[in-house]
Amino acid sequence: MAGPDGTRRCLWALSAEDYVAYHDEEWGRPVRGDDALYERLCLEAFQSGLSWITILRRRTGFRAAFADFQIAKVATFTDADKERLLADPGIIRNRAKIEATVANARVLADWSPGELDELIWSFAPDPASRPAPKRLADVPAVTDESTALSKALKKRGIRFVGPTTAYALMQACGLVNDHLEDCGFRSAR
C-alpha cells in the first residue's frame, strides 16, 4: 500500500507512525556485530506476547537500562541491577525476560568476538530459495531455519529464544527478506 509520500510499503508499516521509519530504515536490513545482534535478540524476546510497537516505543529506555546492550557490561549486572530494572518504567518489567537478558549476556561474554554474529548468520537461507511474499499471509512465523537457529542458541545456553522469536530476529536483522513483493523497500536491503 502506498504511504502518504506515495512510496509503497508493507501494510503493517502504515499501521502506526513509529513503524514507518523502522520499516524504511531498519527492518530487513543486515545487522552485523555481536552487540547489535544481542540487542535485537533481547528486544525480540521482550516483544514475546506483546506488540512490536510497544518495544519500539521503549527502545530508548531499553538502551539506557541495559547499557546500550553492550554484552560485556550487561554480563556484570548484579541482583541490585535486576531490581533496578524491575522498577524501571522505561522498559517492560518482566522478571523472566530481565533475568534472561542478563543470563544471556553472561553466556555471550564467554564467546569469542564475532561468534554470535557468525552463528546467527550461518542460518540465513539462500535468498533464491525464498520467493518474495505477495501478501502478509505468505510470510511464515516459523521456518526450518528459525527452528534450527533457536535450537543452536538454546544448546549454547541462550534463553528466551523460541523458533518464532528466532524468525522475528531473522526478519529484523536481514537474514531473510520478508518485504512484500511490491514494497518499495524490498530491494533497499
Backbone as a chain_set.jsonl record, in Angstrom:
{"seq": "MAGPDGTRRCLWALSAEDYVAYHDEEWGRPVRGDDALYERLCLEAFQSGLSWITILRRRTGFRAAFADFQIAKVATFTDADKERLLADPGIIRNRAKIEATVANARVLADWSPGELDELIWSFAPDPASRPAPKRLADVPAVTDESTALSKALKKRGIRFVGPTTAYALMQACGLVNDHLEDCGFRSAR", "coords": {"N": [[0.854, -1.177, 0.0], [0.461, 2.261, -0.719], [2.102, 4.857, 1.004], [1.745, 8.087, 2.702], [3.649, 9.558, 1.323], [3.6, 8.474, -1.143], [5.156, 6.258, -1.597], [5.34, 2.759, -1.88], [4.707, 0.467, 0.682], [5.123, -2.264, 3.015], [2.094, -3.385, 4.376], [1.81, -3.438, 7.204], [3.579, -1.511, 8.027], [2.344, 0.882, 7.808], [0.551, 1.087, 9.802], [1.094, 2.463, 12.119], [2.66, 5.526, 13.006], [5.261, 5.364, 14.08], [6.168, 3.016, 13.02], [6.838, 3.496, 10.342], [9.443, 4.733, 9.928], [11.004, 2.731, 11.131], [10.424, 0.508, 9.476], [11.311, 1.538, 6.982], [14.022, 2.196, 7.379], [15.325, 0.257, 8.936], [14.18, -2.453, 9.345], [14.706, -5.63, 8.104], [17.135, -5.026, 7.016], [20.583, -5.845, 6.802], [22.066, -6.683, 9.87], [24.958, -6.616, 11.683], [27.503, -7.754, 13.933], [28.265, -8.534, 17.288], [27.199, -7.161, 19.643], [25.155, -5.598, 18.499], [23.494, -7.573, 17.418], [22.887, -8.942, 19.75], [21.369, -6.97, 21.066], [19.091, -6.921, 19.341], [18.218, -9.54, 19.635], [17.528, -9.551, 22.353], [15.495, -7.565, 22.397], [13.588, -8.748, 20.736], [12.949, -10.928, 22.329], [11.829, -9.617, 24.548], [9.601, -8.636, 23.254], [7.979, -10.835, 22.946], [4.75, -11.993, 23.238], [3.731, -9.466, 23.23], [2.983, -6.435, 21.379], [5.024, -5.305, 18.648], [5.255, -2.556, 18.426], [5.072, -1.639, 21.012], [7.553, -2.317, 22.077], [9.257, -0.954, 20.331], [8.636, 1.716, 20.88], [9.706, 1.948, 23.373], [12.356, 1.62, 23.093], [14.545, 3.408, 23.433], [14.525, 3.639, 26.209], [15.088, 0.959, 26.878], [17.694, 0.756, 25.858], [19.065, 2.584, 27.492], [18.646, 1.409, 30.009], [19.885, -1.072, 29.738], [22.637, -0.644, 29.29], [23.243, 0.175, 26.617], [23.116, -2.269, 25.418], [25.596, -3.536, 25.49], [27.37, -6.341, 25.577], [29.485, -7.102, 27.336], [29.162, -5.289, 29.447], [26.493, -5.698, 30.363], [26.741, -8.284, 31.225], [27.918, -8.009, 33.68], [25.966, -7.18, 35.387], [24.314, -7.005, 38.489], [22.342, -8.498, 41.182], [21.143, -6.3, 42.343], [21.065, -4.57, 40.158], [19.225, -5.922, 38.582], [16.929, -5.629, 40.144], [16.67, -2.875, 39.998], [16.043, -2.672, 37.291], [13.576, -3.955, 37.265], [12.031, -2.014, 38.382], [12.008, -0.004, 36.566], [10.246, 2.18, 34.614], [10.649, 2.648, 31.945], [11.049, 0.406, 30.46], [9.974, -2.961, 29.634], [8.8, -4.536, 32.369], [9.428, -7.363, 33.156], [10.193, -10.051, 34.983], [11.258, -12.622, 34.21], [12.134, -12.135, 31.589], [13.999, -10.105, 31.976], [15.838, -11.44, 33.606], [16.665, -13.395, 31.754], [17.887, -11.77, 29.821], [20.132, -10.756, 31.169], [21.373, -13.181, 31.917], [21.871, -14.254, 29.374], [23.73, -12.414, 28.404], [25.857, -12.992, 30.082], [26.493, -15.586, 29.253], [27.2, -15.064, 26.574], [29.379, -13.405, 26.941], [31.458, -15.097, 27.33], [31.981, -16.109, 24.868], [33.87, -16.091, 21.807], [34.968, -13.047, 20.185], [32.764, -12.006, 17.639], [31.557, -14.443, 17.399], [28.794, -14.807, 18.006], [27.617, -13.346, 15.931], [28.574, -14.819, 13.716], [27.399, -17.339, 14.221], [24.582, -16.776, 14.191], [24.243, -15.713, 11.565], [24.934, -17.928, 10.091], [22.654, -19.338, 9.712], [21.162, -18.115, 7.8], [19.004, -18.395, 5.124], [19.344, -19.391, 1.659], [18.749, -16.747, -0.448], [17.554, -17.149, -2.946], [15.99, -19.334, -2.577], [13.699, -18.482, -1.449], [10.831, -17.16, -2.414], [9.569, -13.851, -3.118], [7.259, -12.629, -0.791], [3.833, -12.212, -1.587], [1.675, -11.27, -0.186], [0.798, -10.496, 3.216], [-0.057, -12.861, 4.444], [1.54, -14.743, 3.264], [3.892, -14.732, 4.603], [5.848, -16.527, 6.773], [5.641, -17.55, 10.267], [7.394, -19.137, 11.516], [10.21, -21.011, 10.508], [12.109, -23.718, 9.033], [14.76, -22.978, 9.281], [14.66, -21.031, 11.323], [13.83, -22.581, 13.429], [15.998, -24.303, 13.67], [18.002, -22.415, 14.277], [17.056, -21.456, 16.745], [17.29, -23.815, 18.29], [20.079, -24.169, 18.171], [21.022, -21.876, 19.493], [19.837, -22.226, 22.026], [21.074, -24.608, 22.79], [23.606, -23.661, 23.248], [23.219, -22.243, 25.514], [21.619, -19.955, 25.504], [18.75, -18.166, 26.454], [15.13, -17.772, 26.246], [14.483, -17.807, 23.509], [12.691, -18.923, 21.295], [11.514, -20.694, 18.308], [9.768, -18.885, 16.931], [10.521, -16.369, 17.922], [13.156, -16.462, 17.067], [12.735, -16.404, 14.306], [11.578, -13.871, 13.972], [13.774, -12.354, 14.694], [15.48, -13.042, 12.571], [14.094, -11.85, 10.455], [14.114, -9.108, 11.22], [16.824, -8.549, 11.255], [17.757, -8.914, 8.711], [18.395, -11.446, 7.692], [16.545, -12.8, 6.296], [14.384, -11.721, 3.661], [11.527, -10.322, 4.02], [10.019, -8.256, 3.076], [7.195, -7.295, 1.289], [6.382, -8.281, -2.07], [5.679, -6.056, -3.704], [6.626, -3.948, -2.25], [8.31, -0.898, -1.849], [10.728, -0.979, -0.57], [11.84, -3.432, -0.703], [14.062, -4.031, -2.312], [15.955, -2.436, -1.152], [17.646, -3.381, 0.738]], "CA": [[0.0, 0.0, 0.0], [1.231, 3.494, -0.786], [2.024, 5.726, 2.169], [1.463, 9.494, 2.394], [4.646, 10.081, 0.383], [3.424, 7.768, -2.402], [6.003, 5.066, -1.647], [4.66, 1.524, -1.474], [5.313, -0.167, 1.851], [4.389, -3.375, 3.602], [0.908, -2.827, 5.008], [1.99, -3.251, 8.646], [4.388, -0.313, 8.266], [1.483, 2.067, 7.775], [-0.427, 0.995, 10.891], [1.47, 3.428, 13.164], [3.703, 6.431, 12.518], [6.578, 4.871, 14.515], [6.579, 1.901, 12.171], [7.325, 3.914, 9.027], [10.909, 4.861, 9.953], [11.574, 1.409, 11.419], [10.294, -0.27, 8.242], [12.1, 2.115, 5.89], [15.449, 2.346, 7.661], [15.945, -0.831, 9.694], [13.65, -3.807, 9.257], [15.147, -6.393, 6.952], [18.484, -4.65, 6.575], [21.559, -6.664, 7.532], [22.64, -6.241, 11.142], [26.15, -7.417, 11.977], [28.179, -7.409, 15.178], [27.705, -9.244, 18.44], [26.361, -6.312, 20.496], [23.959, -5.215, 17.743], [22.625, -8.751, 17.344], [22.406, -9.181, 21.123], [20.263, -6.034, 21.284], [17.899, -7.363, 18.611], [17.774, -10.78, 20.274], [16.863, -9.16, 23.605], [14.25, -6.856, 22.105], [12.626, -9.736, 20.236], [12.49, -11.706, 23.489], [10.915, -8.764, 25.309], [8.379, -8.482, 22.473], [7.169, -12.044, 23.04], [3.477, -11.785, 23.906], [3.354, -8.05, 23.121], [3.123, -5.916, 20.018], [6.347, -4.736, 18.393], [5.208, -1.106, 18.638], [5.339, -1.433, 22.44], [9.013, -2.394, 22.242], [9.855, 0.122, 19.54], [8.442, 2.984, 21.584], [10.513, 1.935, 24.603], [13.718, 1.239, 22.723], [15.496, 4.309, 24.086], [14.555, 3.215, 27.608], [15.808, -0.312, 26.936], [19.13, 1.008, 25.652], [19.586, 3.22, 28.705], [18.587, 0.452, 31.114], [20.783, -2.214, 29.501], [23.984, -0.206, 28.896], [23.322, 0.117, 25.154], [23.225, -3.69, 25.053], [26.986, -3.976, 25.392], [27.396, -7.645, 26.232], [30.439, -7.105, 28.449], [28.615, -4.519, 30.572], [25.295, -6.357, 30.899], [27.197, -9.511, 31.895], [28.339, -7.686, 35.055], [24.816, -6.728, 36.167], [24.116, -7.699, 39.763], [20.945, -8.621, 41.615], [20.654, -4.932, 42.541], [20.738, -4.057, 38.824], [17.974, -6.561, 38.155], [15.845, -4.978, 40.893], [16.541, -1.549, 39.377], [15.347, -2.873, 36.02], [12.181, -4.29, 37.563], [11.351, -0.782, 38.786], [12.211, 0.987, 35.503], [9.056, 2.289, 33.77], [11.043, 2.837, 30.553], [11.186, -0.889, 29.799], [8.977, -3.96, 30.027], [9.3, -5.027, 33.652], [9.11, -8.785, 33.25], [11.342, -10.659, 35.671], [11.859, -13.708, 33.427], [12.822, -11.57, 30.433], [15.175, -9.4, 32.504], [16.792, -12.489, 34.018], [17.223, -13.997, 30.537], [18.756, -10.789, 29.173], [21.399, -10.745, 31.912], [21.979, -14.515, 31.793], [22.383, -14.399, 28.009], [24.962, -11.617, 28.305], [26.924, -13.744, 30.768], [26.877, -16.674, 28.353], [27.86, -14.493, 25.394], [30.666, -12.805, 27.339], [32.468, -16.153, 27.244], [32.181, -16.473, 23.466], [34.885, -15.32, 21.09], [34.404, -11.931, 19.413], [32.228, -12.382, 16.337], [30.969, -15.788, 17.415], [27.338, -14.704, 17.913], [27.366, -12.914, 14.561], [28.823, -15.951, 12.821], [26.4, -18.373, 14.46], [23.268, -16.346, 13.697], [24.247, -15.586, 10.108], [25.086, -19.247, 9.449], [21.311, -19.873, 9.484], [20.487, -17.347, 6.747], [18.731, -19.25, 3.969], [19.675, -18.885, 0.333], [17.641, -15.879, -0.875], [16.902, -17.714, -4.14], [15.056, -20.379, -2.147], [12.528, -17.834, -0.832], [10.195, -16.17, -3.29], [9.047, -12.66, -2.449], [5.851, -12.799, -0.402], [2.904, -11.319, -2.277], [0.787, -10.698, 0.831], [1.229, -10.799, 4.581], [-0.357, -14.262, 4.738], [2.619, -15.568, 2.704], [5.061, -14.61, 5.469], [5.732, -17.501, 7.856], [6.02, -17.151, 11.625], [8.467, -20.07, 11.877], [10.755, -21.767, 9.374], [13.083, -24.737, 9.432], [15.985, -22.276, 9.683], [14.475, -20.389, 12.636], [13.783, -23.669, 14.415], [17.389, -24.744, 13.854], [18.707, -21.34, 14.981], [16.588, -21.499, 18.131], [17.916, -24.981, 18.934], [21.524, -23.926, 18.295], [21.226, -20.885, 20.559], [19.487, -22.859, 23.308], [22.131, -25.59, 23.091], [24.765, -22.908, 23.716], [22.887, -21.608, 26.786], [20.814, -18.741, 25.336], [17.378, -18.358, 26.912], [14.033, -16.952, 25.727], [14.624, -17.697, 22.054], [11.996, -19.987, 20.589], [11.551, -20.579, 16.844], [9.088, -17.675, 16.45], [11.415, -15.258, 18.256], [14.31, -16.574, 16.172], [12.352, -15.946, 12.973], [11.431, -12.412, 14.035], [15.158, -11.861, 14.668], [15.97, -13.21, 11.203], [13.442, -10.818, 9.646], [14.562, -7.781, 11.634], [18.266, -8.393, 11.032], [18.093, -9.066, 7.306], [18.756, -12.795, 7.259], [15.527, -13.084, 5.298], [13.769, -10.502, 3.146], [10.086, -10.514, 4.019], [9.283, -7.138, 2.497], [6.299, -7.827, 0.273], [6.859, -8.185, -3.449], [5.507, -4.729, -4.271], [7.115, -2.938, -1.312], [9.398, -0.112, -2.416], [11.953, -1.175, 0.209], [12.29, -4.814, -0.86], [15.419, -4.08, -2.902], [16.812, -1.455, -0.468], [18.437, -4.019, 1.778]], "C": [[0.899, 1.239, 0.0], [1.002, 4.331, 0.47], [1.748, 7.159, 1.744], [2.445, 10.11, 1.393], [4.568, 9.393, -0.981], [4.26, 6.517, -2.542], [5.224, 3.855, -1.139], [5.443, 0.868, -0.348], [4.503, -1.406, 2.224], [3.252, -2.771, 4.429], [1.103, -2.55, 6.496], [2.741, -1.951, 8.954], [3.548, 0.952, 8.307], [0.473, 2.077, 8.915], [-0.124, 1.951, 12.046], [2.641, 4.265, 12.642], [5.107, 5.928, 12.881], [7.093, 3.738, 13.634], [7.223, 2.346, 10.864], [8.848, 3.997, 9.0], [11.574, 3.513, 10.211], [11.548, 0.541, 10.156], [11.271, 0.222, 7.178], [13.6, 2.05, 6.128], [16.115, 1.135, 8.313], [15.479, -2.231, 9.324], [14.094, -4.485, 7.966], [16.513, -6.017, 6.415], [19.501, -5.416, 7.414], [22.118, -5.976, 8.777], [23.804, -7.184, 11.438], [26.758, -6.906, 13.276], [27.474, -8.023, 16.37], [26.779, -8.374, 19.284], [25.062, -5.927, 19.786], [22.983, -6.385, 17.649], [22.089, -9.131, 18.717], [21.245, -8.249, 21.433], [18.999, -6.537, 20.612], [17.334, -8.641, 19.216], [17.004, -10.467, 21.556], [15.525, -8.487, 23.339], [13.187, -7.802, 21.565], [12.094, -10.593, 21.381], [11.52, -10.886, 24.34], [9.58, -8.598, 24.579], [7.448, -9.674, 22.611], [5.907, -11.789, 23.876], [2.966, -10.356, 23.841], [3.417, -7.626, 21.656], [4.501, -5.279, 19.867], [6.364, -3.235, 18.658], [5.496, -0.774, 20.103], [6.84, -1.415, 22.697], [9.684, -1.222, 21.535], [9.748, 1.466, 20.263], [9.238, 3.061, 22.881], [11.982, 1.628, 24.324], [14.771, 2.118, 23.386], [15.64, 3.933, 25.554], [15.305, 1.904, 27.788], [17.315, -0.088, 26.801], [19.755, 1.643, 26.884], [19.665, 2.213, 29.853], [19.612, -0.669, 30.978], [22.113, -1.794, 28.878], [24.213, -0.309, 27.395], [23.552, -1.301, 24.629], [24.665, -4.115, 24.755], [27.105, -5.25, 26.232], [28.287, -7.629, 27.466], [29.894, -6.361, 29.67], [27.412, -5.216, 31.198], [25.685, -7.637, 31.652], [27.608, -9.257, 33.342], [27.176, -7.228, 35.936], [24.625, -7.629, 37.387], [22.624, -7.87, 40.054], [20.34, -7.239, 41.846], [20.281, -4.29, 41.199], [19.418, -4.646, 38.332], [16.779, -5.933, 38.876], [15.594, -3.572, 40.357], [15.75, -1.659, 38.087], [13.873, -3.192, 36.234], [11.361, -3.06, 37.966], [11.396, 0.295, 37.69], [10.981, 1.063, 34.586], [9.38, 2.468, 32.279], [11.197, 1.546, 29.774], [9.981, -1.765, 30.16], [9.526, -4.639, 31.278], [8.836, -6.462, 33.898], [10.341, -9.493, 33.81], [12.027, -11.725, 34.818], [12.648, -13.164, 32.234], [14.065, -10.793, 30.856], [16.246, -10.402, 32.902], [17.454, -13.116, 32.789], [18.194, -13.052, 29.849], [20.127, -10.754, 29.846], [22.116, -12.096, 31.772], [22.575, -14.716, 30.401], [23.666, -13.594, 27.814], [26.124, -12.356, 28.965], [27.406, -14.909, 29.916], [27.699, -16.119, 27.197], [29.21, -13.862, 25.715], [31.801, -13.825, 27.26], [32.741, -16.6, 25.807], [33.292, -15.619, 22.862], [34.229, -14.154, 20.365], [33.958, -12.402, 18.026], [31.506, -13.715, 16.312], [29.437, -15.757, 17.318], [26.941, -14.325, 16.49], [27.497, -14.096, 13.6], [27.748, -17.024, 12.98], [25.051, -17.973, 13.867], [23.25, -16.321, 12.177], [24.436, -16.917, 9.39], [23.73, -19.877, 9.145], [20.529, -19.079, 8.435], [20.246, -18.258, 5.546], [19.187, -18.598, 2.677], [18.499, -18.029, -0.138], [16.876, -16.426, -2.083], [15.869, -18.775, -3.769], [13.767, -19.814, -1.572], [11.925, -16.808, -1.782], [9.661, -14.997, -2.476], [7.593, -12.908, -2.052], [4.969, -11.758, -1.095], [1.978, -10.61, -1.296], [1.258, -11.151, 2.199], [1.003, -12.261, 4.947], [0.724, -15.211, 4.203], [3.879, -15.563, 3.568], [4.906, -15.59, 6.63], [6.092, -16.904, 9.213], [7.215, -17.961, 12.102], [8.918, -20.759, 10.596], [11.687, -22.847, 9.909], [14.362, -24.066, 9.945], [15.831, -21.631, 11.056], [14.399, -21.429, 13.743], [15.201, -24.159, 14.707], [18.203, -23.694, 14.6], [18.328, -21.339, 16.453], [17.264, -22.644, 18.891], [19.407, -24.755, 19.161], [21.817, -22.935, 19.412], [20.926, -21.488, 21.932], [20.562, -23.855, 23.739], [23.368, -24.906, 23.664], [24.455, -22.094, 24.971], [22.059, -20.337, 26.702], [19.359, -19.056, 25.673], [16.414, -17.416, 26.209], [14.159, -16.746, 24.228], [14.018, -18.928, 21.383], [12.051, -19.767, 19.09], [10.863, -19.333, 16.292], [9.933, -16.443, 16.732], [12.631, -15.273, 17.335], [13.952, -16.094, 14.764], [12.167, -14.432, 12.936], [12.81, -11.75, 14.012], [15.709, -11.928, 13.247], [15.371, -12.156, 10.269], [14.039, -9.443, 9.948], [16.012, -7.516, 11.238], [18.707, -8.705, 9.605], [18.555, -10.435, 6.867], [17.769, -13.297, 6.221], [14.936, -11.746, 4.853], [12.266, -10.756, 3.024], [9.321, -9.244, 3.662], [8.424, -7.725, 1.371], [6.809, -7.493, -1.123], [6.756, -6.764, -4.025], [5.932, -3.599, -3.333], [8.317, -2.22, -1.928], [10.727, -0.295, -1.695], [12.49, -2.592, 0.09], [13.728, -4.879, -1.372], [16.392, -3.14, -2.196], [17.723, -2.084, 0.571], [19.877, -4.059, 1.437]], "O": [[1.954, 1.259, 0.634], [-0.126, 4.493, 0.934], [1.538, 7.425, 0.561], [2.109, 11.069, 0.698], [5.366, 9.685, -1.872], [4.097, 5.777, -3.512], [4.546, 3.915, -0.113], [6.665, 0.732, -0.409], [3.357, -1.57, 1.806], [3.441, -1.759, 5.104], [0.616, -1.539, 7.003], [2.556, -1.362, 10.019], [4.006, 1.986, 8.795], [-0.368, 2.972, 8.992], [-1.001, 2.219, 12.867], [3.503, 3.761, 11.922], [6.036, 6.052, 12.082], [8.3, 3.527, 13.517], [8.073, 1.635, 10.328], [9.48, 3.391, 8.135], [12.585, 3.186, 9.589], [12.55, -0.088, 9.814], [11.971, -0.573, 6.551], [14.371, 1.869, 5.185], [17.337, 0.997, 8.252], [16.297, -3.1, 9.022], [13.876, -3.964, 6.872], [16.996, -6.625, 5.459], [19.295, -5.611, 8.612], [22.578, -4.835, 8.726], [23.641, -8.404, 11.439], [26.545, -5.757, 13.663], [26.245, -8.03, 16.451], [25.674, -8.804, 19.613], [23.994, -5.927, 20.398], [21.774, -6.198, 17.787], [20.953, -9.593, 18.832], [20.241, -8.68, 22.001], [17.942, -6.579, 21.241], [16.118, -8.809, 19.3], [15.952, -11.052, 21.812], [14.529, -8.805, 23.988], [12.011, -7.67, 21.902], [10.914, -10.944, 21.397], [10.503, -11.407, 24.799], [8.542, -8.437, 25.221], [6.241, -9.536, 22.413], [5.981, -11.423, 25.049], [1.882, -10.064, 24.345], [3.861, -8.391, 20.801], [5.072, -4.776, 20.835], [7.389, -2.698, 19.075], [6.097, 0.259, 20.399], [7.333, -0.581, 23.457], [10.576, -0.579, 22.089], [10.69, 2.258, 20.246], [9.419, 4.15, 23.427], [12.756, 1.402, 25.255], [15.79, 1.611, 23.855], [16.751, 3.91, 26.085], [16.071, 1.75, 28.739], [18.108, -0.671, 27.54], [20.862, 1.275, 27.277], [20.656, 2.181, 30.584], [20.144, -1.158, 31.974], [22.656, -2.507, 28.033], [25.243, -0.814, 26.949], [24.104, -1.5, 23.547], [24.913, -4.946, 23.882], [26.955, -5.218, 27.453], [27.88, -8.095, 28.53], [30.144, -6.768, 30.805], [27.318, -5.316, 32.421], [25.017, -8.019, 32.613], [27.643, -10.188, 34.147], [27.378, -6.92, 37.11], [24.759, -8.85, 37.309], [21.768, -7.445, 39.277], [19.157, -7.027, 41.577], [19.299, -3.554, 41.114], [18.599, -3.946, 37.738], [15.727, -5.733, 38.268], [14.449, -3.128, 40.27], [14.881, -0.831, 37.817], [13.02, -2.747, 35.466], [10.133, -3.079, 37.893], [10.87, 1.391, 37.884], [10.701, 0.112, 33.857], [8.475, 2.44, 31.444], [11.446, 1.571, 28.569], [9.091, -1.346, 30.9], [10.596, -5.246, 31.241], [7.971, -6.724, 34.733], [11.396, -9.523, 33.176], [13.254, -11.731, 34.713], [13.716, -13.683, 31.91], [15.079, -10.825, 30.159], [17.42, -10.233, 32.574], [18.664, -13.343, 32.782], [19.226, -13.493, 29.342], [21.157, -10.726, 29.171], [23.323, -12.141, 31.537], [23.658, -15.284, 30.263], [24.586, -14.047, 27.133], [27.244, -12.341, 28.457], [28.604, -15.187, 29.867], [28.767, -16.642, 26.879], [30.086, -13.795, 24.853], [32.968, -13.454, 27.137], [33.65, -17.396, 25.571], [33.602, -14.542, 23.372], [33.067, -14.246, 19.969], [34.691, -13.107, 17.332], [30.905, -14.076, 15.3], [28.847, -16.586, 16.626], [26.031, -14.922, 15.915], [26.619, -14.332, 12.77], [27.246, -17.555, 11.99], [24.446, -18.746, 13.124], [22.327, -16.858, 11.564], [24.13, -17.025, 8.203], [23.661, -20.852, 8.396], [19.349, -19.351, 8.212], [21.193, -18.832, 5.008], [19.391, -17.385, 2.622], [17.373, -18.521, -0.221], [15.676, -16.185, -2.218], [14.975, -19.079, -4.559], [12.848, -20.564, -1.243], [12.457, -15.709, -1.932], [9.343, -15.137, -1.295], [6.787, -13.343, -2.875], [5.319, -10.58, -1.176], [1.548, -9.484, -1.544], [2.039, -12.096, 2.31], [1.798, -12.84, 5.688], [0.81, -16.357, 4.643], [4.824, -16.304, 3.295], [3.941, -15.499, 7.39], [6.765, -15.876, 9.291], [7.958, -17.528, 12.983], [8.11, -21.051, 9.715], [12.007, -22.876, 11.098], [14.969, -24.521, 10.914], [16.756, -21.672, 11.867], [14.85, -21.188, 14.863], [15.554, -24.4, 15.862], [19.01, -24.037, 15.464], [19.198, -21.231, 17.317], [17.751, -22.453, 20.005], [19.94, -25.105, 20.215], [22.751, -23.129, 20.19], [21.677, -21.28, 22.884], [20.913, -23.93, 24.917], [24.093, -25.492, 24.468], [25.306, -21.344, 25.45], [21.815, -19.697, 27.725], [18.809, -20.069, 25.24], [16.818, -16.398, 25.648], [13.964, -15.637, 23.731], [14.726, -19.844, 20.963], [12.583, -18.752, 18.638], [11.315, -18.775, 15.293], [10.051, -15.564, 15.878], [13.083, -14.223, 16.878], [14.767, -15.452, 14.101], [12.56, -13.784, 11.967], [12.991, -10.708, 13.382], [16.335, -10.979, 12.775], [16.062, -11.633, 9.395], [14.421, -8.709, 9.036], [16.378, -6.384, 10.923], [19.905, -8.755, 9.324], [19.068, -10.574, 5.757], [18.112, -14.118, 5.37], [14.985, -10.762, 5.591], [11.8, -11.333, 2.041], [8.119, -9.153, 3.911], [8.893, -8.559, 0.597], [7.569, -6.543, -1.317], [7.647, -6.323, -4.75], [5.636, -2.432, -3.587], [9.225, -2.856, -2.462], [11.754, 0.191, -2.17], [13.495, -2.924, 0.719], [14.517, -5.7, -0.907], [17.551, -3.053, -2.601], [18.495, -1.38, 1.221], [20.682, -4.569, 2.216]]}, "num_chains": 1, "name": "protein.A"}
